[in-house]
Short mmCIF file of C-alpha atoms in Angstrom, two decimals:
data_model
loop_
_atom_site.label_atom_id
_atom_site.label_comp_id
_atom_site.label_asym_id
_atom_site.label_seq_id
_atom_site.Cartn_x
_atom_site.Cartn_y
_atom_site.Cartn_z
CA SER A 288 59.43 95.01 24.74
CA PHE A 289 62.18 96.46 26.36
CA PRO A 290 65.90 96.52 25.37
CA SER A 291 68.69 93.86 26.14
CA SER A 292 72.21 95.64 27.26
CA ALA A 293 73.04 95.43 23.54
CA ALA A 294 70.52 98.17 22.77
CA ALA A 295 71.36 101.86 23.56
CA GLN A 296 69.69 104.91 23.22
CA VAL A 297 70.02 108.68 24.16
CA SER A 298 67.04 110.44 25.89
CA PRO A 299 66.77 114.15 24.82
CA TRP A 300 65.62 115.56 28.16
CA GLY A 301 65.39 115.40 32.03
CA ASN A 302 64.91 117.94 34.84
CA SER A 303 64.26 117.66 38.46
CA VAL A 304 63.15 120.08 41.37
CA ALA A 305 64.33 119.95 44.95
CA SER A 306 63.10 121.90 47.87
CA LEU A 307 64.78 121.98 51.21
CA ASP A 308 63.59 122.58 55.10
CA ARG A 309 66.54 122.97 57.34
CA ARG A 310 64.51 122.42 60.35
CA GLY A 311 65.01 118.82 62.12
CA VAL A 312 63.11 116.34 64.01
CA SER A 313 64.15 113.35 65.96
CA ALA A 314 61.38 111.14 67.34
CA ASP A 315 61.75 108.05 69.56
CA VAL A 316 59.56 104.51 69.12
CA ASP A 317 56.66 106.40 71.28
CA GLY A 318 56.13 109.12 68.68
CA HIS A 319 57.45 112.15 70.75
CA ALA A 320 59.06 114.94 68.39
CA GLU A 321 61.63 117.41 69.42
CA PRO A 322 62.44 120.32 66.74
CA ILE A 323 66.18 120.91 66.62
CA ARG A 324 67.40 123.49 64.37
CA GLY A 325 69.33 122.64 61.18
CA ALA A 326 70.12 119.00 62.86
CA HIS A 327 69.40 115.68 61.98
CA HIS A 328 69.38 112.79 64.92
CA VAL A 329 69.32 109.01 64.64
CA GLY A 330 68.38 106.90 67.42
CA ILE A 331 70.86 104.14 67.66
CA ARG A 332 71.92 101.63 70.38
CA PRO A 333 74.75 99.05 69.77
CA HIS A 334 73.51 95.59 68.66
CA ASP A 335 69.87 96.96 68.35
CA PRO A 336 67.87 97.16 65.28
CA VAL A 337 67.66 101.00 64.16
CA LEU A 338 65.42 102.59 61.75
CA GLY A 339 66.86 105.79 60.62
CA SER A 340 64.35 108.13 58.31
CA HIS A 341 65.08 111.60 56.36
CA LYS A 342 63.84 113.44 53.49
CA ARG A 343 64.19 112.80 49.99
CA HIS A 344 64.25 115.19 46.89
CA LEU A 345 63.33 115.37 42.98
CA LEU A 346 60.25 114.84 40.93
CA PRO A 347 58.87 117.72 38.30
CA ASN A 348 56.79 120.08 39.79
CA THR A 349 56.30 118.49 42.97
CA PRO A 350 57.36 120.74 46.11
CA ILE A 351 58.21 118.99 49.01
CA HIS A 352 59.54 119.66 52.59
CA ARG A 353 62.40 118.11 53.80
CA VAL A 354 62.88 117.24 57.27
CA GLY A 355 64.94 114.82 59.25
CA ALA A 356 63.84 112.49 61.62
CA CYS A 357 64.26 108.85 63.39
CA ALA A 358 62.76 106.12 65.39
CA ARG A 359 64.27 102.81 66.46
CA THR A 360 62.83 99.43 66.96
CA ARG A 361 63.39 95.86 68.27
CA TRP A 362 62.97 92.54 66.81
CA PRO A 363 60.51 91.25 67.41
CA PRO A 364 58.38 94.58 67.46
CA SER A 365 56.16 93.93 70.46
CA ALA A 366 58.77 92.58 72.62
CA ARG A 367 59.37 95.97 74.75
CA THR A 368 57.89 99.03 75.88
CA LYS A 369 59.71 102.01 77.03
CA ARG A 370 60.15 102.54 80.91
CA SER A 371 59.71 105.78 82.51
CA GLY A 372 63.16 107.69 82.47
CA GLU A 373 64.62 105.16 80.06
CA ALA A 374 67.43 106.79 77.22
CA ASP A 375 66.25 105.85 74.10
CA GLU A 376 68.49 107.81 71.64
CA THR A 377 72.24 108.10 70.98
CA ARG A 378 72.19 111.33 69.19
CA VAL A 379 74.00 111.84 66.04
CA SER A 380 74.97 114.82 64.02
CA ALA A 381 74.46 118.86 63.32
CA ILE A 382 73.88 118.28 59.64
CA GLU A 383 73.42 121.96 58.39
CA GLN A 384 71.68 120.87 55.27
CA GLN A 385 69.10 118.63 53.90
CA VAL A 386 69.57 114.68 53.97
CA ASN A 387 68.61 112.57 51.17
CA ARG A 388 69.77 109.34 51.71
CA LEU A 389 70.91 106.95 54.64
CA GLU A 390 72.86 103.79 54.72
CA ILE A 391 74.28 101.71 57.39
CA THR A 392 77.51 99.93 56.75
CA PRO A 393 77.60 96.21 56.16
CA ASP A 394 79.53 95.84 59.52
CA LYS A 395 76.89 97.87 61.33
CA ARG A 396 79.63 100.56 62.51
CA HIS A 397 79.04 103.66 60.64
CA LEU A 398 76.06 105.56 59.07
CA ALA A 399 76.29 107.72 56.34
CA ALA A 400 74.00 110.67 55.39
CA ALA A 401 74.03 112.06 52.00
CA GLY A 402 73.16 115.77 51.86
CA ASN A 403 73.55 118.60 49.75
CA PRO A 404 76.22 118.36 48.54
CA HIS A 405 78.18 116.44 51.31
CA ILE A 406 78.18 113.15 52.64
CA LYS A 407 78.62 112.70 56.33
CA LEU A 408 79.67 109.76 58.17
CA TYR A 409 78.95 108.62 61.92
CA ASP A 410 79.84 106.05 64.37
CA VAL A 411 76.66 104.51 65.15
CA ASN A 412 78.19 102.87 68.45
CA SER A 413 79.47 105.98 69.84
CA ASN A 414 77.95 108.78 71.95
CA ASN A 415 79.90 111.20 69.97
CA PRO A 416 77.22 113.39 67.60
CA GLN A 417 80.23 114.69 65.59
CA PRO A 418 80.74 112.94 62.26
CA VAL A 419 83.99 110.77 61.97
CA ALA A 420 84.49 111.49 58.33
CA THR A 421 82.96 114.45 55.66
CA PHE A 422 83.28 113.55 51.82
CA GLU A 423 83.53 116.24 49.84
CA GLY A 424 83.45 116.77 46.20
CA HIS A 425 79.84 116.90 44.75
CA THR A 426 78.20 119.95 43.72
CA GLY A 427 74.53 118.91 43.97
CA ASN A 428 72.33 116.91 46.00
CA VAL A 429 73.63 113.47 46.84
CA THR A 430 70.90 111.35 45.78
CA ALA A 431 72.46 107.63 46.31
CA VAL A 432 75.01 106.09 48.75
CA GLY A 433 76.38 102.63 49.46
CA PHE A 434 79.15 100.86 50.62
CA GLN A 435 81.41 97.98 49.26
CA LYS A 436 80.75 94.79 51.24
CA ASP A 437 83.75 95.13 53.64
CA SER A 438 83.27 98.76 53.99
CA LYS A 439 86.48 99.96 52.66
CA TRP A 440 85.04 102.10 50.24
CA LEU A 441 81.72 103.77 49.44
CA TYR A 442 79.88 104.95 46.37
CA SER A 443 77.61 108.09 45.37
CA GLY A 444 75.63 109.38 42.84
CA SER A 445 74.33 112.89 42.47
CA GLU A 446 72.42 115.66 40.76
CA ASP A 447 75.66 117.06 39.51
CA GLY A 448 75.58 114.42 36.89
CA THR A 449 78.43 112.23 38.64
CA VAL A 450 78.97 108.68 40.21
CA LYS A 451 81.76 108.81 42.61
CA ILE A 452 83.89 106.66 44.79
CA TRP A 453 85.32 107.18 48.01
CA ASP A 454 88.25 105.46 49.78
CA MET A 455 87.00 105.15 53.42
CA ARG A 456 90.62 105.60 54.67
CA ALA A 457 91.87 108.60 52.76
CA PRO A 458 90.48 111.90 52.10
CA GLY A 459 88.88 112.84 48.74
CA CYS A 460 87.17 111.22 45.58
CA GLN A 461 89.22 108.36 43.84
CA ARG A 462 87.27 107.92 41.11
CA GLU A 463 84.22 109.89 39.10
CA TYR A 464 82.05 108.76 36.36
CA GLU A 465 80.11 111.13 34.08
CA SER A 466 76.49 110.38 33.62
CA ARG A 467 75.47 113.56 32.05
CA ALA A 468 72.31 113.77 33.55
CA SER A 469 71.15 113.92 37.11
CA VAL A 470 71.85 110.64 38.81
CA ASN A 471 68.87 109.40 41.06
CA THR A 472 69.99 105.99 42.00
CA VAL A 473 73.07 103.90 42.30
CA VAL A 474 73.87 100.31 43.36
CA LEU A 475 76.74 97.93 43.46
CA HIS A 476 76.52 94.71 41.86
CA PRO A 477 77.46 91.82 44.23
CA ASN A 478 80.34 91.01 42.17
CA GLN A 479 81.79 94.29 44.06
CA GLY A 480 83.19 95.23 40.68
CA GLU A 481 80.41 97.00 38.90
CA LEU A 482 78.38 99.97 39.91
CA ILE A 483 74.62 100.26 38.09
CA SER A 484 73.20 103.77 37.96
CA GLY A 485 69.97 105.54 36.80
CA ASP A 486 69.62 109.07 35.52
CA GLN A 487 66.37 111.50 34.88
CA HIS A 488 67.00 111.24 31.13
CA GLY A 489 65.93 107.48 31.46
CA ASN A 490 69.38 105.94 31.04
CA ILE A 491 70.82 103.05 32.95
CA ARG A 492 74.69 102.60 33.05
CA VAL A 493 76.96 99.80 34.23
CA TRP A 494 80.48 101.11 35.14
CA ASP A 495 83.02 98.54 35.11
CA LEU A 496 85.44 99.16 38.13
CA THR A 497 88.16 97.07 36.61
CA ALA A 498 88.16 98.87 33.13
CA ASN A 499 87.09 101.89 34.66
CA SER A 500 84.57 102.75 32.30
CA CYS A 501 81.08 102.23 31.27
CA SER A 502 80.54 98.67 30.02
CA CYS A 503 76.90 98.90 29.00
CA GLU A 504 74.02 101.54 28.35
CA LEU A 505 70.39 100.70 28.61
CA VAL A 506 67.40 103.05 27.98
CA PRO A 507 64.05 101.23 28.92
CA GLU A 508 61.85 104.20 27.97
CA VAL A 509 63.50 107.37 26.45
CA GLY A 510 62.66 110.28 28.40
CA THR A 511 61.41 108.73 31.52
CA ALA A 512 63.54 108.97 34.47
CA VAL A 513 65.02 105.79 36.30
CA ARG A 514 63.78 106.42 39.75
CA SER A 515 65.14 103.31 41.62
CA ILE A 516 67.20 100.17 40.57
CA SER A 517 67.79 97.08 42.59
CA VAL A 518 70.01 94.27 42.43
CA ALA A 519 69.43 90.66 43.73
CA SER A 520 71.88 89.54 46.58
CA ASP A 521 72.46 86.56 44.39
CA ALA A 522 73.17 88.72 41.38
CA SER A 523 70.34 86.89 39.49
CA LEU A 524 68.28 89.87 38.70
CA VAL A 525 67.90 93.53 38.26
CA VAL A 526 65.17 95.64 38.55
CA ALA A 527 64.52 99.23 37.35
CA ALA A 528 61.57 101.30 38.30
CA ASN A 529 60.67 104.66 36.29
CA ASN A 530 58.34 107.61 36.81
CA HIS A 531 55.61 105.74 34.58
CA GLY A 532 54.88 103.39 37.12
CA THR A 533 56.70 100.60 35.44
CA CYS A 534 59.46 98.05 36.45
CA TYR A 535 61.73 96.45 33.97
CA VAL A 536 63.30 93.30 35.04
CA TRP A 537 66.40 91.95 33.42
CA ARG A 538 68.28 88.28 34.16
CA LEU A 539 71.93 89.02 34.71
CA LEU A 540 74.42 86.76 32.90
CA ARG A 541 78.05 86.81 33.20
CA GLU A 542 80.98 85.13 31.34
CA SER A 543 84.35 84.95 32.79
CA THR A 544 85.89 87.17 29.97
CA MET A 545 82.70 89.33 29.62
CA ALA A 546 80.79 92.07 31.48
CA THR A 547 77.36 91.54 33.10
CA HIS A 548 74.84 91.36 30.09
CA PHE A 549 71.09 92.07 30.57
CA GLU A 550 68.44 89.79 29.44
CA PRO A 551 64.90 90.77 29.41
CA LEU A 552 62.91 88.80 31.51
CA HIS A 553 59.48 90.83 32.29
CA LYS A 554 57.92 94.08 32.17
CA LEU A 555 55.69 95.15 35.17
CA LYS A 556 53.31 97.80 35.18
CA ALA A 557 53.09 98.28 39.14
CA HIS A 558 51.41 101.26 39.74
CA ASN A 559 49.62 104.19 38.21
CA GLY A 560 51.83 106.75 39.67
CA TYR A 561 55.63 107.43 40.33
CA ILE A 562 57.34 104.46 41.31
CA LEU A 563 59.79 106.02 43.93
CA LYS A 564 61.85 102.86 45.23
CA CYS A 565 61.97 99.40 44.06
CA LEU A 566 63.62 96.76 46.38
CA LEU A 567 64.14 92.91 46.05
CA SER A 568 64.17 90.96 49.22
CA PRO A 569 66.96 89.71 50.58
CA ASP A 570 66.00 86.14 49.99
CA VAL A 571 65.04 87.03 46.40
CA GLN A 572 61.40 85.86 46.51
CA TYR A 573 59.53 89.19 46.46
CA LEU A 574 59.76 92.65 44.85
CA ALA A 575 58.83 95.69 46.83
CA THR A 576 57.41 98.86 45.12
CA ALA A 577 56.57 102.33 46.90
CA SER A 578 54.69 104.67 45.04
CA SER A 579 53.42 108.30 44.63
CA ASP A 580 49.83 106.52 44.84
CA LYS A 581 50.33 106.03 48.85
CA THR A 582 50.66 102.55 48.35
CA VAL A 583 53.43 99.54 48.72
CA LYS A 584 53.23 96.49 46.63
CA LEU A 585 54.87 93.27 47.14
CA TRP A 586 55.25 91.29 43.98
CA ASN A 587 55.95 87.57 44.13
CA LEU A 588 58.95 86.93 41.55
CA ASP A 589 57.59 83.41 40.88
CA GLY A 590 55.42 85.00 38.13
CA PHE A 591 55.69 88.54 39.17
CA LYS A 592 51.97 88.06 40.80
CA LEU A 593 50.64 90.78 43.35
CA GLU A 594 51.21 89.09 46.71
CA LYS A 595 50.32 92.09 49.17
CA GLU A 596 49.09 95.62 48.76
CA LEU A 597 49.96 97.56 51.85
CA LYS A 598 47.67 100.66 52.68
CA GLY A 599 47.55 103.06 55.04
CA HIS A 600 49.98 105.88 54.38
CA GLN A 601 48.08 109.07 53.47
CA LYS A 602 50.70 110.48 50.85
CA TRP A 603 53.43 109.35 48.63
CA VAL A 604 55.44 106.34 49.84
CA TRP A 605 59.20 107.54 49.21
CA ASP A 606 61.45 104.66 50.69
CA CYS A 607 61.31 101.03 52.03
CA VAL A 608 63.49 98.54 53.44
CA PHE A 609 63.04 94.99 54.32
CA SER A 610 64.46 93.14 57.41
CA VAL A 611 66.95 90.79 56.82
CA ASP A 612 64.64 87.81 57.22
CA ALA A 613 62.03 89.56 54.88
CA ALA A 614 59.31 89.12 57.29
CA TYR A 615 59.16 92.95 58.00
CA LEU A 616 59.05 96.16 55.90
CA VAL A 617 59.83 99.47 56.95
CA THR A 618 58.15 102.42 54.99
CA ALA A 619 58.79 106.14 54.99
CA SER A 620 56.06 108.75 53.72
CA SER A 621 55.04 112.39 53.13
CA ASP A 622 52.36 111.91 55.56
CA THR A 623 55.00 112.67 58.48
CA THR A 624 55.11 108.65 59.46
CA ALA A 625 57.07 105.60 58.82
CA ARG A 626 55.53 102.34 59.22
CA LEU A 627 56.47 98.66 60.28
CA TRP A 628 54.69 96.22 58.36
CA ASP A 629 54.38 92.37 59.26
CA LEU A 630 54.53 90.76 55.53
CA SER A 631 52.75 87.82 56.66
CA SER A 632 49.46 89.65 57.24
CA GLY A 633 50.08 92.64 55.34
CA GLU A 634 49.29 94.75 58.37
CA ALA A 635 51.11 98.10 59.73
CA ILE A 636 52.12 96.73 63.39
CA ARG A 637 53.74 100.05 64.27
CA ILE A 638 53.48 103.80 63.12
CA TYR A 639 56.16 106.07 64.01
CA SER A 640 54.65 109.56 64.20
CA GLY A 641 55.61 112.69 65.49
CA HIS A 642 57.26 114.32 62.61
CA GLN A 643 56.29 117.56 61.43
CA LYS A 644 56.96 117.06 57.69
CA ALA A 645 57.61 114.32 55.13
CA VAL A 646 59.64 111.64 55.99
CA VAL A 647 61.13 110.24 52.70
CA CYS A 648 64.10 108.10 53.68
CA CYS A 649 64.84 105.21 56.06
CA SER A 650 67.65 102.86 56.81
CA LEU A 651 67.37 99.72 58.90
CA ASN A 652 70.21 98.45 61.27
CA ASP A 653 68.92 94.80 61.82
CA SER A 654 72.31 93.73 63.31
CA ALA A 655 70.26 91.49 66.07
CA SER A 656 68.66 89.36 63.49
CA ASP A 657 72.05 89.06 61.57
CA GLN A 658 73.62 87.73 64.88
CA ARG A 659 70.51 85.35 65.39
CA GLU A 660 71.00 83.86 61.76
CA GLU A 661 74.92 83.46 62.38
CA GLU A 662 74.18 81.59 66.00
CA GLN A 663 71.50 79.31 64.11
#
């Protein structure tokens, strides 16, 4: 069994280890690599789907190298080959720090790169390689970043133990919440009024943005770090994954006069190693879990049955992202590759190679698919 939102416990310990490598690498779809000192490069073209990847951090006693990297693809992935002399990238950035997370705004205009300890924002439709804004205020690695649905403000979480809210149109941090432990993951509830964070001590907290306070606290396993949280796009479910390879699933219930209530639904032993990322599909049909056991598993939410096991990575799989139609999944691994998977077959249909070190973060600009859905 595991706790509902009425239960709260205090975890006695928590730690994390981070290493960094300021060497950057950029890669195109053919896998060619170019070392760039102290830089991060992302290949972007307006209205094209973009896969950006970078390195991540943490996990006790696990030294990892950090590297910036990216590759770009087009849907369907087999529809294009690169012609001789064709420009394949628009370069962004000179990030002289590691990058822990990449996130593209809902309006597809900006890319946020969360580093140590700053967040830099780039215009993805511009040839200007410099950030259009820098958000300063954290004192440790920024491990989580995301945006409000209208891209008016962003939120972040950090190893400094805080969750912060930033106005995209104004300098400085507008709000700050104390987690009292390194924050590993933060997500925004679809109601746009609550943030849900998970930390190294195993705490899950709901931050009510209207009341400006913590409205709920859960600890699924005392002392076991919560590594990743995902909220369903229809606000029906929330999933939290931890270092013991377990996913906890709750139904989300909300009454007009009450904060969100967590009703226990399922406990899933998904992997024998760490779960580094859990992610619900856009259509709320599947749950993807990426793990230190080198695999990604796809679970059918109807009964939580294993639908597919994606094998091919040679080292830890740190991150994953669905295409908007949930037909494809992109993964990032310490084996220096990112892979594009066709979920109908469970096969990797493209491998992005050429990176020198671990690739542990990815973000997908699937704007072309968004436009096709709107046209239909």
